Coordinates of C-alpha atoms in Angstrom, one line a residue:
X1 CA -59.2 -161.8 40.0
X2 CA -61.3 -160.5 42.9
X3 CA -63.1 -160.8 46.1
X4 CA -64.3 -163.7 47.6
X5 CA -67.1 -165.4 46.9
X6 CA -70.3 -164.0 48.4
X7 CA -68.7 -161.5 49.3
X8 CA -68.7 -157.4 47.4
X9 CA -65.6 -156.9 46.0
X10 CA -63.4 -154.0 47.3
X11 CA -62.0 -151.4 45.1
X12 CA -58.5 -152.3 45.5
X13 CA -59.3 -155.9 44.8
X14 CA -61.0 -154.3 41.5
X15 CA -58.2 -153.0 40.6
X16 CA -55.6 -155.6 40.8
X17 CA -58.0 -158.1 39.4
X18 CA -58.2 -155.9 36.3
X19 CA -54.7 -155.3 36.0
X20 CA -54.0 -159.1 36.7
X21 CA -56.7 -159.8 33.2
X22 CA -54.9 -157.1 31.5
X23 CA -51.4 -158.6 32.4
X24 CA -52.8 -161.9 31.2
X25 CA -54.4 -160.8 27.9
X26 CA -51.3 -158.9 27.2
X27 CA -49.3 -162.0 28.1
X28 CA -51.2 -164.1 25.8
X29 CA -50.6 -162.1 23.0
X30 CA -47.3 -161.6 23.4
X31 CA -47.3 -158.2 23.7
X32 CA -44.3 -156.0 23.1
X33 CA -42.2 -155.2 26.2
X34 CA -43.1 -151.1 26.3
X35 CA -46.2 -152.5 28.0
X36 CA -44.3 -154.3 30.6
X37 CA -42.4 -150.8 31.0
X38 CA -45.5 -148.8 31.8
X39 CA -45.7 -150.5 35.2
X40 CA -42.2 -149.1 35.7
X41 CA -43.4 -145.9 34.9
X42 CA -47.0 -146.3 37.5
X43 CA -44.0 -147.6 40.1
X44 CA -42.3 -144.3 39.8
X45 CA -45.2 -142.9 40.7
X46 CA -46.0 -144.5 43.8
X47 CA -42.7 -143.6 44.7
X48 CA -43.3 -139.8 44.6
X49 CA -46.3 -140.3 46.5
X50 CA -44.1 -142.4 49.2
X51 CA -41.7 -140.1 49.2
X52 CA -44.2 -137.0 49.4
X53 CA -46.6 -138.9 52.5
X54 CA -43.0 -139.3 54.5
X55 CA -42.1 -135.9 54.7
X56 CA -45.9 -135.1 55.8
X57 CA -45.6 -137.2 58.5
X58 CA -42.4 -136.4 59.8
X59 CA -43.7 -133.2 59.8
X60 CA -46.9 -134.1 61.5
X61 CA -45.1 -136.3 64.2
X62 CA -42.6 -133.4 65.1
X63 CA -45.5 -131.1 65.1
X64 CA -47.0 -133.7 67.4
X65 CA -44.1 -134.1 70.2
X66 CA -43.8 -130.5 70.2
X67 CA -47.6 -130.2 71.6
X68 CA -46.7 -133.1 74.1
X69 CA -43.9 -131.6 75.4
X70 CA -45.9 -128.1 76.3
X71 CA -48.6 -130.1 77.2
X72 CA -47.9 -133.5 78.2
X73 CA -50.8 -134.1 80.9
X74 CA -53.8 -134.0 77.8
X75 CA -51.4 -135.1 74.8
X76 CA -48.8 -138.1 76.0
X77 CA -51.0 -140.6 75.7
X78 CA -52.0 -140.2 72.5
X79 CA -48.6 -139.3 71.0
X80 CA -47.7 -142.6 72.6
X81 CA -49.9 -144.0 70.5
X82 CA -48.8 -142.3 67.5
X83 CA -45.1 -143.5 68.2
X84 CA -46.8 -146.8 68.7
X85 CA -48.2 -146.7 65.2
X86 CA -45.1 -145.1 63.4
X87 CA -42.7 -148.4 64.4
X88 CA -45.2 -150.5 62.9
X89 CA -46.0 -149.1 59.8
X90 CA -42.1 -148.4 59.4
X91 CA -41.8 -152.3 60.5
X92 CA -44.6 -153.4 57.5
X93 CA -43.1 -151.2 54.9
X94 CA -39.3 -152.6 55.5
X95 CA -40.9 -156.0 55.7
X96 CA -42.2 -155.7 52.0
X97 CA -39.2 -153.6 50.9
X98 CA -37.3 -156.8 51.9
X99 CA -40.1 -158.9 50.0
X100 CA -39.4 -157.1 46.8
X101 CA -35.8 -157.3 46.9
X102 CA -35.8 -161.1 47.4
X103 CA -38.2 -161.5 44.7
X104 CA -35.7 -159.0 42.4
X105 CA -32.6 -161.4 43.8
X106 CA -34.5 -164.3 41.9
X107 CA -35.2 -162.3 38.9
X108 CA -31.8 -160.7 38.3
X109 CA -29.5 -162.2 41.2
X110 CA -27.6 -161.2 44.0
X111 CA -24.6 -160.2 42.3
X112 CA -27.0 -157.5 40.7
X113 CA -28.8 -156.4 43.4
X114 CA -25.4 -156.0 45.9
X115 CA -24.2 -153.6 42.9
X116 CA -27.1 -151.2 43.0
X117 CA -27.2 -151.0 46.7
X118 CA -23.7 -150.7 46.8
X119 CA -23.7 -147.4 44.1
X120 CA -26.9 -146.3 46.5
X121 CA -30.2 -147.1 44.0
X122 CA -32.7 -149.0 45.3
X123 CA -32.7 -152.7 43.6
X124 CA -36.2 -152.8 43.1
X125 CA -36.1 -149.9 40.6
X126 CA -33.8 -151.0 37.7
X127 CA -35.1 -154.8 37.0
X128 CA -33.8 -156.4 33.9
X129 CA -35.6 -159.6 34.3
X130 CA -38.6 -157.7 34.6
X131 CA -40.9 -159.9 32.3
X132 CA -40.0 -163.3 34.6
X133 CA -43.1 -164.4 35.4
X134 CA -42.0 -167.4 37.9
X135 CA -39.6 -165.6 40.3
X136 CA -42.7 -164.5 42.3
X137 CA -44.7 -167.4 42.3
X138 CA -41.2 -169.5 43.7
X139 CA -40.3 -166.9 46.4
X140 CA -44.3 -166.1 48.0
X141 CA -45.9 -169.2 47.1
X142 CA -43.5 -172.2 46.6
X143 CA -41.3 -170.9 49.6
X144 CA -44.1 -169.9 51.6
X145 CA -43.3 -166.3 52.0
X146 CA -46.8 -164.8 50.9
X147 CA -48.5 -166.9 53.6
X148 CA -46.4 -164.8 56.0
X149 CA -46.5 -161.9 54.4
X150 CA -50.4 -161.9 54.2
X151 CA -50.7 -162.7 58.3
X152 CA -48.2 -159.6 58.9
X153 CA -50.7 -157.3 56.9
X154 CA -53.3 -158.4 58.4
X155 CA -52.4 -158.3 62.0
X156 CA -51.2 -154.7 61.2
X157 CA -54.9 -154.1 59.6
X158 CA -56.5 -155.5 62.7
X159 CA -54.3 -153.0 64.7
X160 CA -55.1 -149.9 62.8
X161 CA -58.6 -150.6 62.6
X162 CA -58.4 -150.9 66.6
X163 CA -56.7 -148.0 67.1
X164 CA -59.6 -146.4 64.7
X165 CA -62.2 -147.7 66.7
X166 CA -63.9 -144.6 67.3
X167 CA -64.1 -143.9 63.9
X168 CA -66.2 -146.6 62.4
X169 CA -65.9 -145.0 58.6
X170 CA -62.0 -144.7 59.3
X171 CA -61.6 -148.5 60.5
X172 CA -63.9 -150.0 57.5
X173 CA -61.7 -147.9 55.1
X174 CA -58.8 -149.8 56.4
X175 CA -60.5 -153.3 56.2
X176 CA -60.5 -152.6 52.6
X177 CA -57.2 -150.8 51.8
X178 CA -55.4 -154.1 53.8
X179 CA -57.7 -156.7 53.4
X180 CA -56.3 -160.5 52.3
X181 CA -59.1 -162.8 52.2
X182 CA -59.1 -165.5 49.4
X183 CA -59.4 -164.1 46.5
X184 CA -61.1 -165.2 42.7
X185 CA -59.1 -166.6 40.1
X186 CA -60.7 -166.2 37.1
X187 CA -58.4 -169.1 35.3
X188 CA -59.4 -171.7 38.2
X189 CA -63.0 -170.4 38.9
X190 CA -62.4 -170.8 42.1
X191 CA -61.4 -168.5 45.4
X192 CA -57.7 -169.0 46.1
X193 CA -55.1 -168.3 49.0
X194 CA -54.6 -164.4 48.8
X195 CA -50.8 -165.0 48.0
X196 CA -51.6 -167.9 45.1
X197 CA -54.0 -164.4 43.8
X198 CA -51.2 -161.9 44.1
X199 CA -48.2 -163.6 42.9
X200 CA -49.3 -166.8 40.7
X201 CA -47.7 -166.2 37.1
X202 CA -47.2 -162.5 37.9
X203 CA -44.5 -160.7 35.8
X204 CA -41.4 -159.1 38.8
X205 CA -42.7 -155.6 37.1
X206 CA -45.9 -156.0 37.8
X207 CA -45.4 -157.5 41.4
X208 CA -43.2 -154.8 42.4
X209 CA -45.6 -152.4 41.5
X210 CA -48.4 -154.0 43.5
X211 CA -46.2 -154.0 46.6
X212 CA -45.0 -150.9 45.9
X213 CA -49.0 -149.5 46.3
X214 CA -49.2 -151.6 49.9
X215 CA -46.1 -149.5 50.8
X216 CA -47.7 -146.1 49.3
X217 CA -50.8 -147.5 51.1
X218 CA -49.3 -147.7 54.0
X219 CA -47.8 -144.6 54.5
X220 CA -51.1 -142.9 53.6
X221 CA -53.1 -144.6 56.1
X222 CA -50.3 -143.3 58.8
X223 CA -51.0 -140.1 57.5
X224 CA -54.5 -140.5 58.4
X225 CA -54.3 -142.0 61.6
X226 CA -51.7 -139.0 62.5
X227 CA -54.0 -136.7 62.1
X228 CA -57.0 -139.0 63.6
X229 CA -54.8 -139.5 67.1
X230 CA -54.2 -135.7 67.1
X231 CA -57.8 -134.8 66.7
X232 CA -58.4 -137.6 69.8
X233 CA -56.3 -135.3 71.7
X234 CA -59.2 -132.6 71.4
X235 CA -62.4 -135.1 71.2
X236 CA -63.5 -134.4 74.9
X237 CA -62.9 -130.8 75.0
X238 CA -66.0 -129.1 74.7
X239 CA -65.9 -126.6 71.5
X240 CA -66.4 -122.6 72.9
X241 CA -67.3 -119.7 70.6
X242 CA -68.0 -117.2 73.2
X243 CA -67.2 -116.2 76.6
X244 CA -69.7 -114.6 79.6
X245 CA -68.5 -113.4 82.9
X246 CA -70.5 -114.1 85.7
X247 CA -70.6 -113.1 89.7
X248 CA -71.8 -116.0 91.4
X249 CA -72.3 -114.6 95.5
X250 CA -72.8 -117.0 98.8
X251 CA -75.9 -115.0 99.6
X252 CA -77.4 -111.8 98.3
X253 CA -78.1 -110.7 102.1
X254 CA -75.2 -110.2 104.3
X255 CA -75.4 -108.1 107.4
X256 CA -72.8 -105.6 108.9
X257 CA -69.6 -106.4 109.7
X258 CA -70.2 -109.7 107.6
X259 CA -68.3 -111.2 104.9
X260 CA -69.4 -110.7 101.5
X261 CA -68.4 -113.6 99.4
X262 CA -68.7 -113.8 95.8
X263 CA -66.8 -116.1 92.8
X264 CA -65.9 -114.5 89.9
X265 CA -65.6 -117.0 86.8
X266 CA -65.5 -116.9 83.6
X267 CA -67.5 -119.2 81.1
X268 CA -67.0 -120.8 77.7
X269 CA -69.6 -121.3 76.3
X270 CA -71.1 -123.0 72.5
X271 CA -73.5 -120.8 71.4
X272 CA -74.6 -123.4 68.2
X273 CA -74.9 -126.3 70.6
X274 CA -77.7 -125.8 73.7
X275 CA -77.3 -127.7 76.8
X276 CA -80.1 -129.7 78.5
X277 CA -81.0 -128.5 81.7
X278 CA -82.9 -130.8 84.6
X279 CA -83.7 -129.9 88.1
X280 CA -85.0 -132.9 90.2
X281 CA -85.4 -134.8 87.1
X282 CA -87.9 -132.9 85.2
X283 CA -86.2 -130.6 82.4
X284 CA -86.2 -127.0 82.5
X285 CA -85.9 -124.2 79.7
X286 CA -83.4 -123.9 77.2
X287 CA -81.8 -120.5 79.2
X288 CA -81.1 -122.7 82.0
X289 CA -83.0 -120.6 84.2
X290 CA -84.6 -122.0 87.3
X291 CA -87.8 -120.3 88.6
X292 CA -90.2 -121.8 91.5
X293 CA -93.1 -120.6 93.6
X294 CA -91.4 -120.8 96.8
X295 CA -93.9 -122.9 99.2
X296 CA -93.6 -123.7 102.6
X297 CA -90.8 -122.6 104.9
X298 CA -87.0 -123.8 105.5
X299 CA -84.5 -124.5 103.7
X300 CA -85.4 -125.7 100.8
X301 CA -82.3 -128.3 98.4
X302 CA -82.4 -129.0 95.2
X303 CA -80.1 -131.0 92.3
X304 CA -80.4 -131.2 89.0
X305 CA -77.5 -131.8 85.5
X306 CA -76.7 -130.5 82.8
X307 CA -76.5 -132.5 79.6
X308 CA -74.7 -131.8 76.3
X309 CA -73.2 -134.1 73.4
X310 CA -69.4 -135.7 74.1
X311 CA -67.4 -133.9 71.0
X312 CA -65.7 -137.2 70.6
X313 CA -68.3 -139.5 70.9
X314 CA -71.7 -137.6 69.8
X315 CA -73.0 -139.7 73.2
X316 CA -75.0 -137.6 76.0
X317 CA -72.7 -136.4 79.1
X318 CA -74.2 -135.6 82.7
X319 CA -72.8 -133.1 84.9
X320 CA -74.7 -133.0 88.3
X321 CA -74.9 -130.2 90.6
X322 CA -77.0 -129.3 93.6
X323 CA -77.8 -126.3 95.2
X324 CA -80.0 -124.8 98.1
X325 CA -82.3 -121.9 99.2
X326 CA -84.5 -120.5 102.6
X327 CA -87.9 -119.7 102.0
X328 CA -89.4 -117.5 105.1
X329 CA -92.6 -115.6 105.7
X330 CA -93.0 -112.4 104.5
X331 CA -92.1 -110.1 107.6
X332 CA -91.9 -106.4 108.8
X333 CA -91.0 -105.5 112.3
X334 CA -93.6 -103.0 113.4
X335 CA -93.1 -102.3 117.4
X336 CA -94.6 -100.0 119.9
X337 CA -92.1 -99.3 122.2
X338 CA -94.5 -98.5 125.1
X339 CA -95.9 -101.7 124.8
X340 CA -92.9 -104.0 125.3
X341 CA -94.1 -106.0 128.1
X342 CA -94.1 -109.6 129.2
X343 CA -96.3 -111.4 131.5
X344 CA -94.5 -113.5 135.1
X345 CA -95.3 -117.2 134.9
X346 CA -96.7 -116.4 131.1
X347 CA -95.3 -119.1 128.3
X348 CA -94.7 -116.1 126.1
X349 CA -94.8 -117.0 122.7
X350 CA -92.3 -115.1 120.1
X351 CA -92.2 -115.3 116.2
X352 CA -88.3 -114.8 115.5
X353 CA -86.8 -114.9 112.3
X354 CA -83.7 -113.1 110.4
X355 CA -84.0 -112.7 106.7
X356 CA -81.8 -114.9 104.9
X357 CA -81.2 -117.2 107.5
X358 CA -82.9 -120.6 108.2
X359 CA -84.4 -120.8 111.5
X360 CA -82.3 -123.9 112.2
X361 CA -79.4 -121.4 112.1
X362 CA -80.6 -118.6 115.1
X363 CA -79.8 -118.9 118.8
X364 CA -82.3 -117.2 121.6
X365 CA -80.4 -116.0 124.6
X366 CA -82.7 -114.5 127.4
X367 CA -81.2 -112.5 130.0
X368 CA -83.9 -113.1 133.3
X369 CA -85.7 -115.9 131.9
X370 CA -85.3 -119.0 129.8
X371 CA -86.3 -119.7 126.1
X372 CA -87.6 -123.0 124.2
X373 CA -87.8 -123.4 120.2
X374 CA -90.8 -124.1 118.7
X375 CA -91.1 -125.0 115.1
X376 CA -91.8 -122.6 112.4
X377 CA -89.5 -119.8 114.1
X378 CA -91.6 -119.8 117.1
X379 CA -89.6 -119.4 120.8
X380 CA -91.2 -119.4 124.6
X381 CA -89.9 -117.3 126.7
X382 CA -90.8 -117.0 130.4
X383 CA -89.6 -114.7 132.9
X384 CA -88.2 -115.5 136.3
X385 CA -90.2 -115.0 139.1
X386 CA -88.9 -112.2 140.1
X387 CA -88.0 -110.4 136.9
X388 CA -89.2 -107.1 136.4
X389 CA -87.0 -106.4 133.1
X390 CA -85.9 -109.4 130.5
X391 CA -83.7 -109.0 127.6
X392 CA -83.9 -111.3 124.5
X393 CA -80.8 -111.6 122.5
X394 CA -80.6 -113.0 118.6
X395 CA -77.7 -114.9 117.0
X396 CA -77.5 -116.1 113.9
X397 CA -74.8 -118.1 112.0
X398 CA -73.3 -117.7 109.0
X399 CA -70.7 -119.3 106.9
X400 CA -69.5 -120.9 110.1
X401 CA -69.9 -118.0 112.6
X402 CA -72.3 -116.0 114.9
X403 CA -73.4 -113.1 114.4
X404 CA -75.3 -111.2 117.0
X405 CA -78.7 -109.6 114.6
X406 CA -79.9 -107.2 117.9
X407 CA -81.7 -107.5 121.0
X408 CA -84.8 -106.2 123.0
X409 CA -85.7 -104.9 126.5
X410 CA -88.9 -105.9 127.9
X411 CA -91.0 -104.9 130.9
X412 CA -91.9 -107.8 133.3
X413 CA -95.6 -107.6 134.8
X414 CA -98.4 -110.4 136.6
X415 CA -100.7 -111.4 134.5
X416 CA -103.7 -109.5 135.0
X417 CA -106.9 -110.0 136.7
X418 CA -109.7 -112.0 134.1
X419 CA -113.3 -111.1 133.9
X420 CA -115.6 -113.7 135.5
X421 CA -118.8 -114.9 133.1
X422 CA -121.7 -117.7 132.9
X423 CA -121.5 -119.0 129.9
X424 CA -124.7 -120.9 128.8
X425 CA -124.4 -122.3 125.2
X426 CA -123.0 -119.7 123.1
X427 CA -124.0 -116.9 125.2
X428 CA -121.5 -115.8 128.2
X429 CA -123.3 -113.2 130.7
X430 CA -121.5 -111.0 133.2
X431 CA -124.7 -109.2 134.3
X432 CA -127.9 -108.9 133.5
X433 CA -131.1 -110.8 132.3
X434 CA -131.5 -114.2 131.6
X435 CA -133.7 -116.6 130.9
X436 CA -134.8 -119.2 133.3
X437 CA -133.5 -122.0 130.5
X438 CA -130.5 -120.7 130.0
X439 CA -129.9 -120.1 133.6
X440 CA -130.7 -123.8 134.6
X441 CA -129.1 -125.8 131.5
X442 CA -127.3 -128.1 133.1
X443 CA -123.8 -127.9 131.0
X444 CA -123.6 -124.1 131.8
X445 CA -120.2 -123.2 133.5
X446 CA -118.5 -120.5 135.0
X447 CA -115.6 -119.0 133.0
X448 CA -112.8 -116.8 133.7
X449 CA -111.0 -115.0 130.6
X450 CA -110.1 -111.3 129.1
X451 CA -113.2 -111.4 127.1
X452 CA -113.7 -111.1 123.5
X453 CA -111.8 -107.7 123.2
X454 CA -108.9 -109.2 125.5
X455 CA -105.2 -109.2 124.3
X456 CA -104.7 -112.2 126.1
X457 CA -106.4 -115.6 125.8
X458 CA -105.0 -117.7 128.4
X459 CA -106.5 -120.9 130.4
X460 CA -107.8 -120.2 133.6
X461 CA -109.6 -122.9 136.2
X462 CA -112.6 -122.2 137.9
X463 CA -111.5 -123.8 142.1
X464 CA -114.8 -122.9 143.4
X465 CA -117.7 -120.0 143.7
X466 CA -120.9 -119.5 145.6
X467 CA -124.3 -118.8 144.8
X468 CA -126.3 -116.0 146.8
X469 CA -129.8 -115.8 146.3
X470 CA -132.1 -113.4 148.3
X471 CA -129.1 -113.3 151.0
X472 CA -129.0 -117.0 151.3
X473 CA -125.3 -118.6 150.0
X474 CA -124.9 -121.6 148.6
X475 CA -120.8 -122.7 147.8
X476 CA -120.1 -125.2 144.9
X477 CA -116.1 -126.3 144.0
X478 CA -115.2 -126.2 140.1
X479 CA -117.0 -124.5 137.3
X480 CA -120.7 -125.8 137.7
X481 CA -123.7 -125.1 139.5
X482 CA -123.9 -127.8 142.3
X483 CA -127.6 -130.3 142.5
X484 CA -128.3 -128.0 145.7
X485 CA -127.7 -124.5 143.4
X486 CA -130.3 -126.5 140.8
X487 CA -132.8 -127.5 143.0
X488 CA -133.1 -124.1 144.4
X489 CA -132.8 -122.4 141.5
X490 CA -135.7 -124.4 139.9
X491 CA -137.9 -123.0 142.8
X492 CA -136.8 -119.2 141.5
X493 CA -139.7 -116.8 140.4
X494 CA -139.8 -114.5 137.4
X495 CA -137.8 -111.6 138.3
X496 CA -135.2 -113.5 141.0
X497 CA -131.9 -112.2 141.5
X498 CA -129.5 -114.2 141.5
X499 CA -125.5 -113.1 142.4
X500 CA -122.7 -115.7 141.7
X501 CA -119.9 -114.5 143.9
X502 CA -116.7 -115.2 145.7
X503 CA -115.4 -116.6 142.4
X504 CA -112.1 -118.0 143.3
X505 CA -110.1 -119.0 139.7
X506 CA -106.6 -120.7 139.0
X507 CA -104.1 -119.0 136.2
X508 CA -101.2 -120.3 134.4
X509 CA -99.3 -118.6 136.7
X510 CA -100.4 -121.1 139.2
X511 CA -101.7 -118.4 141.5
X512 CA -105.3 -118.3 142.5
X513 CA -107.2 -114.8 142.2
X514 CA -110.7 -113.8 143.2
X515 CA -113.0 -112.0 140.8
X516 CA -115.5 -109.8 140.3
X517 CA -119.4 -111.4 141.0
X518 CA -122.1 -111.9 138.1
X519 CA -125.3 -110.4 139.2
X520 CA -128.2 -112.1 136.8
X521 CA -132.0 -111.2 137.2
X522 CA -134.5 -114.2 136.0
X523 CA -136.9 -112.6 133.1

C-alpha cells in the first residue's frame, strides 16, 4: 500500500503500506498470535505519547490566556484562534475515538465494550477479537463510515494548513501527516478509495493502532500550531538588542525669552539587522545620516523612509517621514552708528534677515515711513515727507508666535545734490579738454549722478540745460545737444570754450535741482 499513482509517496503512507505487507505476509502464513500482540504493545505507546502532548498543551493554552488577559489588545486575536483550533482537534480526535469503539463493538460486542467503560478502561485497549479481520472493512467501508471519516480529516487538514499559511514548511508538513488521497493496493494494482486502503482485510489490532497514530498525530500537530499562533503574536514586532537615547530639539537657535523645545525618546534598536535609509528617493548611508550642501535660500523640505525586513513575513516595510530646514546667507551685522541715515523720497533698500528663521516668517514695521517685501530678504522702506527720524522694527514668528528680534533708529535727510557730466562714449567729463569728436558725437548726453566714488547710484532726468559759448547762450530741453548747439559747435575753433550751464535735473524724489556747469575747452 501507498501513494497515488504519479504521485511521491509520503512517509506516513510508507509506513502503513509496509505494515499493511507485513500484516499480510504474516497473515498468510498464519503467524502465531504474539505478533498480532505487538501492535497492542506500539498502541500503548502512542497512548503515552497522547497522553504526554495533552498535558503540553493544556499547559501551553493556560500559558497562552494568561498573556491575553495582561495583554489582550496584541494577543486576543490570536488566542482566538488557538481556542478555534483546540475545539477542532478535540472534535477530530473524539470523532475517531468514537470510530474505534464502533469498530471494537463489532469485534467483541456491546455487551463487552458497556462493561469496560462502565469499570472506567477505555474499550479500545483490551480487544479479544483482536485478529477479526472483517469488523473494519463492514463498519468503514460496507457502512460507509470511512468515506466520512476521510472528508472530516481532510477538511480539518485544509483548516490547519490555512491557519499555517504563513509558514509554508509548516502547512506542507500537515498535507502529509493528514493526507487521504487514493491510495495503492498492492493485491489489486490499482489506486483505491483511501478508506478501501486503510480498513480492507485489516486485523481490529492493527486498525486501532493506525487510528490511534491519527489521534497521536493530531495532538502533535496542535502542539505545533500552539506554539506557531503564539510566535504570530510576536511576528510584527521588530526584534531590539540595544537601546540609544536621543534629544531630538524644534530648532537649535532659540532667542531670549523663547521656548526651548526638545523630545526626549528613547530607541530600540537591532544592531544585527541595518535599516535602509532614502531621502527623496535616492538611498543614503548605512548610519542614516543625512548630509547636503545647502544651496540656494528658504526653506528648504525634504521626505524620505526607512526600510527594514517584517519579522513575520521576511517582506520589506516602509516607514515615511519628512522633515524641513532654512538655508540663509552667511551674515554679520557690522554698523556705523554715525552713519544711520536714510534718504526723503529714497526707495531705500534693506537686506533683513534673522538667523534661523525663514524670511516668509519676519514682519517689517516702520515707524515714519512705510515698508514693502522684496524677495530674497530684501524690504523698501521710504520715509515720510516730512520725517526727520524713522524707526524700523523686526518680528519674527516662531512656533506660532511673534517675537520682536530688535529695532533701529535712523536719521532722515534729502537726497543730495548730484554731480553734472558729458558723457561721450565711455568717457564722462566735468571739466576740461576734449576733443572736437568727442564733443560733437551726436549720442553724447548730459548726465547727472554721484560719480564713480558715490554711495549712491540713483536715476536722475536731465529737464533741460544751456549752452554758452563765447557769452552767447543757446537752451536745449532733455539730455542732448540741440541741431542749433551742433551747428554751432561745428563752426568752433581749436582752443574754444565751451560752458554747459544752468543744468536743471529731475531726482527720484521728484524734485528738480540745478547743478553745477561743465566748462570744456576744444583741443
Amino acid at each position: 500500500m501507498g501513494g497515488a499513482k504519479n504521485c511521491p509517496e509520503t512517509p506516513r503512507q510508507k509506513m502503513i503500506g509496509m505494515m499493511y505487507l507485513v500484516l499480510t505476509a504474516m497473515l498468510a502464513l498464519n503467524v502465531s498470535t504474539d505478533i498480532l500482540n505487538g501492535f497492542t504493545m506500539v498502541d500503548d505507546s502512542l497512548h503515552n505519547s497522547v497522553d504526554a502532548a495533552n498535558s503540553r498543551n493544556s499547559k501551553m493554552y493556560r500559558d497562552f490566556e494568561e498573556a491575553t488577559q495582561q495583554n489582550p489588545e496584541k494577543m486576543q486575536d490570536w488566542y482566538n484562534r488557538a481556542v478555534e483550533l483546540g475545539q477542532r482537534a478535540d472534535s477530530l480526535y473524539n470523532y475517531i475515538q468514537e470510530f474505534k469503539t464502533q469498530i471494537v463493538v463489532l469485534a467483541d460486542g456491546q455487551k463487552a465494550v458497556d462493561e469496560r467503560i462502565a469499570a472506567g478502561i477505555d474499550p479500545t485497549r483490551e480487544i479479544q477479537g483482536k485478529d477479526n479481520r472483517d469488523v473494519a472493512g463492514q463498519y468503514a467501508i460496507v457502512e460507509g463510515n470511512g468515506a466520512i471519516l476521510r472528508d472530516v480529516i481532510a477538511m480539518y487538514r485544509d483548516y490547519i494548513v490555512e491557519l499555517a499559511e504563513n509558514k509554508p514548511e509548516l502547512a506542507n508538513e500537515f498535507r502529509n501527516v493528514f493526507a487521504c488521497d487514493k491510495m495503492w493496493n498492492e493485491h489489486m494494482k490499482d489506486s483505491v478509495e483511501w478508506e478501501v486502503g486503510m480498513f480492507d482485510g485489516m486485523p481490529v489490532c492493527a486498525c486501532v493502532t493506525v487510528l490511534t497514530k491519527m489521534q497521536s498525530d493530531i495532538r502533535t500537530t496542535e502542539s505545533e500550531m500552539i506554539l506557531y499562533l503564539l510566535d504570530q503574536t510576536d511576528a510584527g514586532d521588530l526584534r531590539v538588542n540595544k537601546l540609544n537615547a536621543y534629544v531630538i530639539p524644534k530648532s537649535d537657535y532659540v532667542i531670549q525669552g523663547a521656548k526651548y523645545s526638545a523630545q526626549i525618546i528613547l530607541a530600540a534598536i537591532d544592531s544585527t539587522q541595518t535599516p535602509e535609509y532614502y531621502i527623496n528617493g535616492q538611498r543614503i548611508n548605512d548610519q542614516g545620516i543625512y548630509e547636503v550642501v545647502a544651496s540656494g535660500l528658504g526653506v528648504k523640505k525634504y521626505n524620505g523612509q526607512i526600510a527594514f525586513p517584517d519579522p513575520a513575513t521576511g517582506e520589506m516595510q516602509y516607514l515615511p517621514f519628512e522633515s524641513e530646514y532654512v538655508v540663509s546667507e552667511p551674515s554679520v551685522t557690522i554698523s556705523n552708528t554715525d552713519l544711520n541715515i536714510m534718504y526723503r523720497g529714497y526707495d531705500n533698500p534693506f537686506s533683513i534677515s534673522v538667523p534661523g528663521v525663514s524670511n516668509d516668517k519676519l514682519k517689517v514695521e516702520v515707524s515714519g515711513g512705510a515698508s514693502v517685501t522684496q524677495r530674497n530678504g530684501l524690504w523698501i522702506i521710504k520715509p515720510n515727507d516730512q520725517a526727520k527720524t524713522i524707526t524700523v522694527k523686526v518680528k519674527a514668528e516662531m512656533e506660532g508666535t511673534m517675537h520682536n528680534m530688535g529695532e533701529r533708529a535712523y536719521r532722515v535727510k534729502a537726497l543730495p545734490k548730484p554731480g553734472a557730466y558729458f558723457k561721450s562714449g565711455e568717457t564722462e567729463y566735468q571739466e576740461g579738454n576734449i576733443s572736437r569728436s568727442a564733443l560733437l558725437n551726436k549720442n553724447a548726453t548730459i548726465i547727472a549722478s554721484y560719480g564713480p566714488d558715490g554711495l549712491l547710484d540713483l536715476p536722475f532726468t536731465i529737464k533741460s540745460f544751456k549752452l554758452n559759448i563765447n557769452g552767447m547762450y543757446l537752451e536745449a530741453k532733455g539730455n542732448k545737444f540741440s541741431k542749433d548747439q551742433m551747428d554751432r559747435l561745428g563752426k568752433l575753433k581749436k582752443g574754444a570754450i565751451v560752458v554747459i550751464t544752468d543744468i536743471r535735473a529731475q531726482g527720484p524724489d521728484g524734485k528738480e535741482t540745478r547743478l553745477s556747469p561743465i566748462p570744456l575747452t576744444m583741443n
